[in-house]
Coordinates of C-alpha atoms and ligand atoms in Angstrom, one line a residue:
M1 CA -18.0 -25.4 -30.4
A2 CA -15.3 -27.5 -32.1
S3 CA -13.3 -29.8 -29.7
F4 CA -9.9 -28.4 -28.8
D5 CA -6.9 -30.0 -27.1
L6 CA -6.6 -28.1 -23.8
K7 CA -3.5 -30.2 -22.9
E8 CA -1.4 -28.9 -25.8
L9 CA -2.7 -25.7 -27.3
P10 CA -2.6 -22.2 -26.0
H11 CA -6.1 -21.1 -24.9
R12 CA -7.9 -18.8 -22.5
R13 CA -10.3 -19.9 -19.7
F14 CA -13.2 -18.0 -18.3
N15 CA -13.7 -17.5 -14.5
P16 CA -17.5 -17.4 -14.1
L17 CA -17.1 -16.2 -10.5
T18 CA -15.4 -13.0 -11.4
G19 CA -16.0 -12.6 -15.2
T20 CA -12.3 -12.6 -15.9
W21 CA -10.0 -14.7 -18.1
V22 CA -6.7 -16.5 -17.7
L23 CA -4.3 -17.4 -20.5
V24 CA -3.1 -21.0 -20.4
S25 CA 0.1 -21.9 -22.4
P26 CA 0.6 -25.7 -21.8
H27 CA 3.2 -26.0 -24.6
R28 CA 5.6 -23.8 -22.6
T29 CA 6.1 -26.0 -19.5
E30 CA 9.6 -27.0 -20.4
R31 CA 10.8 -23.4 -20.4
P32 CA 14.2 -23.2 -18.5
W33 CA 14.2 -21.1 -15.3
Q34 CA 16.9 -18.4 -14.8
G35 CA 14.9 -16.1 -12.6
Q36 CA 14.8 -15.3 -8.9
V37 CA 15.3 -18.2 -6.4
E38 CA 13.8 -17.8 -3.0
Q39 CA 15.2 -18.8 0.4
V40 CA 13.7 -21.8 2.1
P41 CA 13.3 -21.5 5.9
T42 CA 16.0 -23.8 7.2
E43 CA 15.0 -24.2 10.8
P44 CA 11.5 -24.6 12.1
P45 CA 10.6 -21.8 14.6
P46 CA 10.6 -22.6 18.3
S47 CA 7.3 -23.5 20.0
Y48 CA 7.5 -20.3 22.0
D49 CA 9.2 -17.0 21.1
D50 CA 9.6 -14.3 23.7
Q51 CA 9.8 -11.7 21.0
C52 CA 6.6 -12.7 19.4
Y53 CA 3.6 -10.4 20.0
M54 CA 1.2 -13.3 19.5
C55 CA 2.6 -15.9 21.9
P56 CA 0.8 -16.3 25.3
G57 CA 1.8 -13.9 28.0
N58 CA 3.8 -11.6 25.8
K59 CA 3.5 -7.9 25.4
R60 CA 2.0 -6.5 22.2
A61 CA 3.1 -3.4 20.3
A62 CA 0.6 -1.1 21.8
G63 CA 1.5 -2.3 25.3
A64 CA -1.4 -4.8 26.1
R65 CA -0.3 -8.2 27.4
N66 CA -1.7 -11.4 25.9
P67 CA -3.4 -13.8 28.4
D68 CA -2.0 -17.2 28.9
Y69 CA -4.4 -18.6 26.3
K70 CA -4.8 -22.3 25.6
N71 CA -6.6 -22.6 22.3
T72 CA -7.5 -19.6 20.1
F73 CA -7.0 -16.0 21.0
I74 CA -8.6 -12.9 19.4
F75 CA -7.4 -9.3 19.7
G76 CA -8.0 -6.0 17.9
N77 CA -5.4 -5.3 15.3
D78 CA -2.9 -2.9 17.0
Y79 CA -2.4 -1.0 13.8
P80 CA -5.9 -1.4 12.2
P81 CA -6.3 -0.5 8.6
L82 CA -10.0 0.4 9.3
L83 CA -11.4 2.2 12.2
P84 CA -14.9 2.1 13.7
G85 CA -16.6 5.5 13.8
T86 CA -15.0 7.1 10.7
P87 CA -17.4 9.9 9.9
D88 CA -19.4 9.8 6.6
G89 CA -18.0 11.8 3.8
G90 CA -15.9 11.7 0.7
M91 CA -15.5 13.5 -2.6
D92 CA -16.6 13.2 -6.2
Q93 CA -15.2 15.5 -8.8
E94 CA -16.8 14.8 -12.2
G95 CA -16.8 11.1 -11.5
L96 CA -13.0 11.1 -11.8
L97 CA -11.7 12.0 -8.4
V98 CA -13.9 9.8 -6.2
A99 CA -13.3 8.9 -2.6
A100 CA -15.6 7.7 0.2
G101 CA -15.0 7.3 4.0
E102 CA -14.8 3.7 5.1
T103 CA -15.6 2.3 8.5
G104 CA -14.6 -1.1 9.9
I105 CA -13.2 -3.3 12.5
C106 CA -10.0 -5.4 12.2
R107 CA -9.0 -8.3 14.4
V108 CA -6.3 -10.9 14.6
L109 CA -7.1 -14.5 15.4
C110 CA -4.2 -16.7 16.8
F111 CA -5.0 -20.3 15.8
S112 CA -2.9 -21.8 18.6
P113 CA -0.7 -20.8 21.5
R114 CA 2.1 -22.8 19.8
H115 CA 4.4 -20.5 17.8
D116 CA 5.6 -23.2 15.6
L117 CA 2.4 -24.8 14.3
T118 CA 0.7 -24.4 11.0
I119 CA -2.9 -25.4 10.0
S120 CA -1.4 -28.5 8.3
R121 CA 0.3 -29.6 11.6
M122 CA -2.5 -28.7 14.1
E123 CA -4.8 -31.4 15.4
T124 CA -8.3 -31.6 13.8
P125 CA -10.2 -30.9 17.1
D126 CA -8.0 -27.7 17.5
L127 CA -8.8 -26.7 14.0
R128 CA -12.5 -27.1 14.8
R129 CA -12.0 -24.5 17.5
V130 CA -10.5 -22.1 14.9
V131 CA -13.6 -22.8 12.7
D132 CA -15.8 -22.0 15.7
A133 CA -13.9 -18.8 16.3
W134 CA -14.4 -17.8 12.6
V135 CA -18.1 -18.4 12.9
E136 CA -18.4 -16.4 16.1
Q137 CA -16.4 -13.5 14.7
W138 CA -18.3 -13.4 11.5
Q139 CA -21.6 -13.4 13.4
E140 CA -20.6 -10.8 16.0
L141 CA -18.9 -8.4 13.5
G142 CA -21.7 -8.8 10.9
N143 CA -24.3 -7.9 13.5
H144 CA -23.0 -4.3 13.7
P145 CA -25.3 -2.2 11.6
F146 CA -22.4 -0.5 9.9
I147 CA -20.7 -3.7 8.9
N148 CA -21.8 -5.1 5.6
Y149 CA -19.0 -7.6 4.8
V150 CA -16.6 -9.7 6.9
Q151 CA -13.5 -10.9 5.3
I152 CA -11.7 -13.8 7.0
F153 CA -8.2 -14.6 5.7
E154 CA -4.7 -15.9 6.4
N155 CA -1.4 -14.9 4.9
R156 CA 1.0 -17.8 5.5
G157 CA 4.8 -17.6 5.0
A158 CA 7.3 -14.8 4.4
M159 CA 6.8 -15.1 0.7
M160 CA 3.3 -13.9 1.1
G161 CA 4.4 -11.1 3.4
A162 CA 3.4 -12.7 6.7
S163 CA 5.6 -10.8 9.2
N164 CA 5.3 -13.4 11.9
P165 CA 5.3 -17.3 11.7
H166 CA 2.9 -17.6 14.6
P167 CA -0.2 -19.4 13.2
H168 CA -2.8 -16.7 12.8
G169 CA -5.3 -15.1 10.5
Q170 CA -7.1 -11.8 10.2
I171 CA -10.6 -10.6 10.1
W172 CA -11.4 -7.3 8.4
A173 CA -15.0 -6.2 8.6
S174 CA -16.0 -3.2 6.5
S175 CA -19.0 -1.0 5.7
S176 CA -18.6 -1.6 2.0
I177 CA -18.5 -4.9 0.1
P178 CA -14.9 -5.3 -1.2
D179 CA -14.2 -5.8 -4.9
E180 CA -13.6 -9.6 -5.1
P181 CA -16.8 -10.6 -3.2
A182 CA -18.7 -7.9 -5.0
K183 CA -17.7 -9.3 -8.4
E184 CA -18.6 -12.8 -7.2
Q185 CA -21.9 -11.6 -5.9
A186 CA -22.8 -10.1 -9.3
A187 CA -21.8 -13.3 -11.1
Q188 CA -23.7 -15.6 -8.7
Q189 CA -26.8 -13.3 -8.8
S190 CA -26.9 -13.3 -12.6
H191 CA -26.4 -17.0 -12.8
Y192 CA -29.2 -17.5 -10.4
R193 CA -31.5 -15.3 -12.3
R194 CA -30.6 -16.8 -15.7
Y195 CA -30.6 -20.5 -14.8
G196 CA -32.6 -20.6 -11.5
S197 CA -29.8 -22.5 -9.8
C198 CA -26.6 -21.7 -7.8
L199 CA -23.4 -21.2 -9.8
L200 CA -21.2 -23.1 -7.4
C201 CA -23.7 -26.0 -6.8
C202 CA -23.7 -26.5 -10.5
Y203 CA -19.9 -26.2 -10.7
V204 CA -19.2 -28.7 -7.9
S205 CA -21.4 -31.2 -9.6
L206 CA -19.6 -30.8 -12.9
E207 CA -16.2 -31.3 -11.2
Q208 CA -17.6 -34.2 -9.3
K209 CA -18.6 -35.9 -12.5
S210 CA -15.3 -35.4 -14.3
G211 CA -13.0 -35.8 -11.2
E212 CA -10.2 -34.3 -13.3
R213 CA -9.6 -31.3 -11.0
L214 CA -11.0 -32.7 -7.8
I215 CA -8.1 -33.2 -5.3
C216 CA -9.6 -33.9 -1.9
E217 CA -13.1 -34.4 -0.5
N218 CA -15.1 -35.5 2.5
D219 CA -18.8 -35.8 3.3
H220 CA -19.3 -32.0 3.3
F221 CA -16.6 -30.3 1.3
A222 CA -14.7 -30.7 -1.9
A223 CA -11.3 -29.2 -2.8
I224 CA -10.8 -28.5 -6.5
V225 CA -8.1 -26.9 -8.7
P226 CA -10.6 -24.6 -10.4
F227 CA -10.8 -24.8 -14.2
W228 CA -9.9 -21.1 -14.3
A229 CA -7.0 -21.2 -11.7
I230 CA -4.4 -18.4 -12.1
W231 CA -1.9 -19.5 -9.5
P232 CA -0.1 -22.7 -10.3
F233 CA -1.4 -24.6 -7.3
E234 CA -4.5 -22.5 -6.6
T235 CA -7.5 -24.4 -5.1
I236 CA -11.1 -23.6 -4.2
L237 CA -12.8 -25.3 -1.2
I238 CA -16.5 -25.6 -1.7
S239 CA -19.3 -26.8 0.7
R240 CA -21.2 -29.6 -0.9
R241 CA -24.5 -28.3 0.6
H242 CA -25.8 -25.0 -0.5
A243 CA -24.8 -22.8 2.5
A244 CA -24.3 -19.0 2.2
S245 CA -22.0 -18.5 5.2
L246 CA -20.0 -20.3 7.9
V247 CA -22.9 -19.7 10.3
D248 CA -25.1 -22.0 8.2
L249 CA -22.8 -25.0 8.7
S250 CA -24.0 -27.8 11.1
S251 CA -21.7 -29.1 13.8
Q252 CA -20.7 -32.0 11.6
E253 CA -20.0 -29.7 8.7
R254 CA -17.7 -27.6 10.9
N255 CA -15.8 -30.8 11.8
S256 CA -15.6 -31.6 8.1
L257 CA -14.2 -28.2 7.3
A258 CA -11.5 -28.6 10.0
D259 CA -10.7 -32.0 8.5
I260 CA -10.4 -30.9 4.9
L261 CA -8.4 -27.7 5.9
K262 CA -5.8 -30.0 7.5
R263 CA -5.6 -32.5 4.6
L264 CA -5.4 -29.8 1.9
T265 CA -2.7 -27.8 3.7
A266 CA -0.7 -31.0 4.6
K267 CA -0.8 -32.0 0.9
Y268 CA 0.5 -28.5 0.0
D269 CA 3.4 -29.0 2.4
A270 CA 4.1 -32.4 0.8
V271 CA 4.3 -31.2 -2.8
F272 CA 7.7 -29.4 -2.3
Q273 CA 8.6 -30.6 1.1
V274 CA 8.3 -27.2 2.7
P275 CA 5.7 -25.3 4.8
F276 CA 3.7 -24.1 1.8
P277 CA 3.1 -20.4 1.6
Y278 CA -0.3 -19.1 0.6
S279 CA -3.0 -16.5 1.0
M280 CA -6.3 -18.1 1.8
G281 CA -9.7 -16.7 2.7
F282 CA -13.4 -17.4 2.8
H283 CA -16.0 -15.8 0.6
Q284 CA -19.5 -15.7 2.0
R285 CA -22.7 -13.7 1.9
P286 CA -22.5 -10.0 2.8
T287 CA -23.9 -9.1 6.3
D288 CA -26.0 -6.3 4.9
G289 CA -29.3 -7.9 6.0
Q290 CA -30.5 -8.8 2.5
S291 CA -31.5 -12.3 1.6
R292 CA -28.7 -13.6 -0.6
E293 CA -29.9 -17.0 -1.8
E294 CA -27.4 -16.9 -4.7
W295 CA -24.4 -16.9 -2.3
H296 CA -22.4 -20.2 -1.9
L297 CA -19.8 -20.4 0.8
H298 CA -16.2 -21.2 -0.4
A299 CA -12.6 -20.6 0.4
H300 CA -9.8 -19.8 -2.1
F301 CA -6.1 -20.8 -1.6
Y302 CA -3.6 -18.8 -3.6
P303 CA -0.1 -20.2 -3.2
P304 CA 2.7 -18.4 -5.0
L305 CA 5.0 -21.4 -5.6
L306 CA 5.6 -22.5 -9.2
R307 CA 8.0 -25.3 -9.8
S308 CA 9.9 -25.9 -6.5
A309 CA 10.1 -24.6 -3.0
T310 CA 12.4 -21.8 -4.2
V311 CA 10.8 -20.7 -7.5
R312 CA 7.7 -18.6 -7.2
K313 CA 5.3 -17.2 -9.8
F314 CA 5.4 -13.5 -10.4
M315 CA 2.4 -11.6 -11.6
V316 CA 4.2 -9.1 -13.8
G317 CA 4.4 -7.8 -17.4
Y318 CA 1.6 -9.3 -19.4
E319 CA -0.3 -10.2 -16.2
M320 CA -0.2 -6.7 -14.9
L321 CA -1.0 -5.1 -18.2
A322 CA -3.2 -7.7 -19.9
T323 CA -4.4 -10.9 -18.3
P324 CA -3.0 -13.5 -15.9
Q325 CA -1.1 -16.4 -17.6
R326 CA 0.0 -19.9 -16.6
D327 CA 2.0 -22.7 -18.2
V328 CA 1.2 -25.8 -16.1
T329 CA -2.5 -26.7 -16.7
P330 CA -4.9 -26.8 -13.8
E331 CA -5.4 -30.5 -14.6
S332 CA -1.7 -31.4 -14.2
A333 CA -1.5 -29.3 -11.0
A334 CA -4.5 -31.3 -9.7
Q335 CA -2.6 -34.5 -10.4
R336 CA 0.2 -33.4 -8.1
L337 CA -2.1 -32.2 -5.4
R338 CA -4.5 -35.1 -5.3
C339 CA -4.8 -36.5 -1.7
E340 CA -4.6 -40.2 -1.2
G341 CA -7.8 -41.8 0.2
K342 CA -10.3 -39.2 -0.8
K343 CA -12.5 -40.4 2.1
Ligands
LIG401 ZN1 4.3 -16.7 18.7
LIG402 ZN1 -25.0 -23.5 -4.0
LIG403 ZN1 -14.6 -16.4 -4.1

């Protein structure tokens, strides 16, 4: 293929994990902004809030009272989007009106008893406890015969719709494999069959060689602005060793995960001098009991901010109807996100 200036010319990039494309328009970055401006939180929240249903000792919506917990705390979602024991059933009319009953379990994981902390401001040993809780939950929920996929995620900040600033994440375990991991599974499987190697192992080694989009690393993990990033400051966190799930991580690797989570999110906060909003989550092998040698554990961070703490990216118009588009190239986003002292 003829060489092409990715820094100057409009082009599209392929996401090999999902088989989708993103349009990149680097010539447009000087476009003036007259759109919506967001509010920046002015005051940090207090370390304890008596109105918060996640703080220790407080009452939750359904009436249960939280224990006086000291580290992490897990409870069943009081308004769960999925229920265990949903009966089998559904409908299929000519392949057009199709529905299927879905069973699952939804939990909330408080990362800390402190109402005011964020992952970026927690101590690394405390984050290690969060990693351990994710591992235990993934294992316990995945062991249910009716659970085939466990999605661990965090919505941070009002801009991402997080209704409560208390540091917490969610775990939704379902009987079916949701769309995003299903797409990634198909892509990883076909790469494995075609090349006899793991898609993300190959990708990490390419990024390692170029270093252009690598922003942060330690002995066991690398954080990269993916070549195909859609969100301006999107990153992917990939284990260096081929591991299919969090359960496969050694104790040292769990420490490294805690370390890189802290450094990556602290860097995010530093970019616009605000607690950076994002949705993040892990993708790992399904818990359907099949051997999934093609699966490689990773986490995605999708932050909505575009050019300042108050200007966010909207996925509208062309992006809803055609394909996602970005102006700032992933390479220049990586320059801004690069952590000092890569370790
Ligand atoms: Zn709280
Ligand atoms: Zn791999
Ligand atoms: Zn993924």
